[in-house]
Amino acid sequence: MKVLILGGGGFIGRKLALQLAERGRLRGQDIDRLVLADIIDPVPINAPFPVSYQTCDIADPASVATSIDADVDVIYLLAAVVSAHAEQELEAGIQTNLMGVLNVLERCRSLGTCPVVVFTSSIAVFGGDTPQPFTDVSLPNPQTSYGAQKAMGEYLITDYSRRGLIDGRGFRLPTITVRPGKPNRAASSFMSSIFREPLNGETANCPVDPDFKQLYLSPRKCVENLIKGAELQIEELGQNRCLTMPGQVWTIAEMIDAMTEVAGPDPAARITWNKEPEIDTILKGWHMDIRTDRGLALGLEADSSFQDNIRYYLQDDVAKN
Amino acid sequence: MKVLILGGGGFIGRKLALQLAERGRLRGQDIDRLVLADIIDPVPINAPFPVSYQTCDIADPASVATSIDADVDVIYLLAAVVSAHAEQELEAGIQTNLMGVLNVLERCRSLGTCPVVVFTSSIAVFGGDTPQPFTDVSLPNPQTSYGAQKAMGEYLITDYSRRGLIDGRGFRLPTITVRPGKPNRAASSFMSSIFREPLNGETANCPVDPDFKQLYLSPRKCVENLIKGAELQIEELGQNRCLTMPGQVWTIAEMIDAMTEVAGPDPAARITWNKEPEIDTILKGWHMDIRTDRGLALGLEADSSFQDNIRYYLQDDVAKN
């Protein structure tokens, strides 16, 4: 079985690759080849099977054709232009988040090999004047270009699957917290920074009020769900290949309390509270009472507590580095 | 005020043009120029203002640039590859129904003139395993490529409007019955043929059972709604620019009874009842218990009866030809 991760240089792509290396198997078969592709060459990983690294821009059909061969069995399509970036540069978002998905699916169509395609959508598809709670059968009414582009990607995944051109499945990712590394251009970036930096002895700013609610999931559970997601059978997915990945709705205040419970009172004292006008409009559109019944019924999982989430970060990202 | 109809050679485009000619005004202003554009040159109409005719393929950005000038105030975006055609030729549907919409919106963005754009979506966006009745906040779960492409078009219309690049609004058209002219490649084509041909003394085949339900609207009311639709104000539209155009749900049997009430028993006797495997799969996916509350609240209208609908056809299309 050959697995390709488009976006294999991103933090989820890398954690997924490491987990696949640890398991060695996917969909009941041994993995005998893993390809990590990204716009910049991914950092190498250790694995019990050969791993290759490619530069790939999904916005470019020729680049996609080089990455997707007829022998690829499973494609993880994680590559994307993130929310604040897509809001600032409409064209960049359209080219990667819409045309990039189309390029991948068209390449699969031309090969005729019907690979499994695991697409990462986002809870940014929700918002606006659709009544809450948002369920798996609510109208996605995104209030960002990123959300609109992800919603369109979902329709492509479902339609190409219905036509038998791919075996697709898409998961709307909750806000993935605590993500390691540096802040990025996602409007949700602070939702990791306010835990990560204080846990590492640095300050971080929280641009929203303590009662701000969101759907959260740890990177560890996200990767487990992406693996389970690839293993779901067609019959389980029905007539809509896209659904919300489970997570839990917490307020900022609840999460800070959980951090204090795990790591003592010092980290919380390192958080500053200043509004940031540039992302305020995006955040206002992110209503976040979300139900994830369908994902739970399919066996995907949320974190059992935010304390666990903090512990995963300390175990997976602080202790190992 | 200059109005452009992309798809001005189609039957709705032509009826809309004739109605605009009769009214002479739109959005409280005199129309001083109308342009009808289509892939083949539209048939000329009489109007109290200058009308020009263009060949335009919305799938071609250069062609779109020729049709959309900076002085266009209102664009009707009706051009599309219809359902059975888009199902047979995925690429044709993608190019016109998705890329065509994007080409129009990108042209508007480059002009910076923020025209009103009235987009015709379709109730084909509904289907699959979304619970009924389908409302304006139900997940569109199309089971045809045409429906998927129309759903994606809706997201583009709403997002470009939110960004202030166009003043867009999209209406999911019910099945428009009784349409004049010849059958086309829409899977819904028979839903007009079984009335039109028998009323004109010819036979026609009905490929579904008499209890098949759909949301229907007459061409006359559809055109009135498209005119009202252009006149809605931004404040009325809120955070989602797309909604279902009102119609009424009727069974085939109810509609045939209505035809008999208006035109006597002979037409109904000219209908044959043979299944057609090619369109059967598409039709099975068209669940049709649809609520149109939002459109009704905005002042758009359904027909008051199918008898009226039959009378409109006899008045507008048979008597005038």
XYZ file of C-alpha atoms in Angstrom, chain A residues 58-231:
174
model
C -1.605 21.453 -5.688
C -2.574 24.682 -7.441
C -0.431 23.509 -10.373
C -1.873 20.556 -12.367
C 1.571 19.554 -13.674
C 2.929 19.415 -10.139
C -0.053 17.314 -9.054
C 0.510 14.918 -11.960
C 4.084 14.365 -10.784
C 2.975 13.539 -7.237
C 0.000 11.309 -7.949
C 0.967 8.099 -9.715
C -1.243 5.184 -10.658
C 0.169 3.168 -7.757
C -1.033 5.530 -4.992
C -3.682 3.804 -2.877
C -4.488 6.485 -0.299
C -4.150 10.255 -0.714
C -4.369 12.584 2.261
C -5.317 15.994 0.873
C -4.320 18.317 3.720
C -2.663 21.109 1.710
C -4.488 24.443 2.020
C -4.158 28.192 2.207
C -5.315 28.997 5.749
C -8.113 31.294 6.859
C -6.591 34.741 7.369
C -4.365 34.229 4.314
C -7.355 33.272 2.119
C -9.226 36.288 3.460
C -6.404 38.652 2.553
C -5.675 37.050 -0.839
C -8.821 35.762 -2.511
C -6.933 34.476 -5.534
C -4.460 32.423 -3.479
C -7.352 30.764 -1.664
C -9.265 30.008 -4.872
C -6.172 28.600 -6.554
C -5.198 26.251 -3.716
C -8.390 25.527 -1.789
C -10.727 25.199 -4.789
C -8.638 24.618 -7.918
C -6.087 22.579 -5.968
C -8.777 20.107 -4.910
C -10.096 19.999 -8.474
C -6.568 19.371 -9.812
C -6.120 16.409 -7.481
C -9.507 14.923 -8.368
C -9.024 15.458 -12.090
C -5.655 13.725 -11.868
C -7.351 10.762 -10.156
C -10.011 10.752 -12.851
C -7.438 10.667 -15.627
C -5.606 7.764 -13.941
C -8.822 5.792 -13.446
C -7.454 4.156 -10.278
C -10.124 5.360 -7.787
C -7.784 5.958 -4.821
C -9.035 6.661 -1.309
C -8.892 10.455 -0.824
C -9.068 11.843 2.713
C -9.844 15.563 2.519
C -9.566 17.978 5.419
C -12.390 20.515 5.420
C -12.969 22.837 8.370
C -15.634 23.969 10.817
C -15.072 27.350 9.132
C -17.761 26.156 6.688
C -20.246 26.999 9.456
C -21.429 30.454 10.405
C -23.756 33.257 9.453
C -27.494 33.071 9.969
C -27.907 29.280 9.937
C -29.606 28.284 13.216
C -27.489 26.571 15.867
C -26.503 23.984 16.860
C -24.799 23.203 13.558
C -25.272 19.530 12.701
C -24.102 17.329 9.841
C -27.269 18.299 7.927
C -27.126 22.056 8.572
C -26.537 24.464 5.709
C -22.886 25.465 5.725
C -23.008 29.258 5.573
C -19.366 30.316 5.808
C -18.470 33.925 6.506
C -14.892 33.649 5.259
C -13.514 32.848 1.820
C -11.597 29.981 3.378
C -14.840 28.464 4.656
C -16.555 28.974 1.281
C -13.665 27.297 -0.528
C -13.661 24.369 1.882
C -17.422 23.953 1.414
C -16.899 23.814 -2.354
C -14.125 21.262 -1.868
C -16.601 19.063 0.013
C -19.005 19.089 -2.942
C -16.209 18.044 -5.283
C -15.165 15.203 -2.959
C -18.731 13.904 -2.682
C -19.511 14.246 -6.388
C -16.308 12.600 -7.625
C -16.938 9.794 -5.115
C -20.544 9.367 -6.254
C -19.245 9.036 -9.808
C -16.758 6.339 -8.719
C -13.716 8.417 -9.692
C -12.313 8.471 -6.159
C -13.257 6.859 -2.856
C -13.405 10.152 -0.993
C -14.201 11.219 2.526
C -13.909 14.706 3.996
C -13.653 15.755 7.626
C -14.382 19.229 8.916
C -11.562 19.744 11.360
C -12.325 21.421 14.703
C -9.773 23.990 15.844
C -6.698 21.840 16.422
C -5.208 22.797 19.794
C -2.495 22.711 21.152
C -0.553 22.851 17.875
C 3.239 22.864 18.198
C 5.595 25.251 16.449
C 5.068 28.882 15.524
C 1.888 30.927 15.092
C 0.584 30.858 11.473
C -1.805 32.947 9.386
C -4.901 31.070 10.550
C -7.261 33.333 12.474
C -7.444 30.506 14.988
C -3.685 30.577 15.573
C -4.047 32.234 18.998
C -6.164 29.304 20.201
C -2.932 27.323 20.395
C -0.551 30.189 21.195
C -2.269 31.053 24.466
C -1.426 27.570 25.797
C 1.778 26.716 23.933
C 3.753 29.880 24.657
C 2.811 30.122 28.363
C 3.614 26.410 28.851
C 7.031 27.198 27.370
C 7.552 30.178 29.663
C 6.621 32.864 27.138
C 3.751 35.363 26.920
C 0.901 35.168 24.386
C -2.074 37.348 23.574
C -5.729 36.270 23.695
C -7.758 38.539 21.367
C -11.213 37.294 22.487
C -13.164 37.265 25.725
C -12.850 34.327 28.156
C -16.364 33.127 27.225
C -15.496 32.662 23.523
C -16.624 29.138 22.489
C -15.161 26.871 19.871
C -14.988 23.205 18.929
C -11.525 21.877 19.833
C -9.530 18.740 19.217
C -5.966 17.746 20.074
C -3.485 16.988 17.271
C -3.137 13.432 18.632
C -6.873 12.683 18.322
C -7.020 14.472 14.970
C -4.368 12.153 13.542
C -6.109 9.080 14.983
C -9.349 10.243 13.353
C -7.628 10.809 9.996
C -6.358 7.228 10.119
C -9.777 5.853 11.103
C -11.258 8.127 8.447
C -9.210 6.450 5.722
C -10.357 3.059 6.983
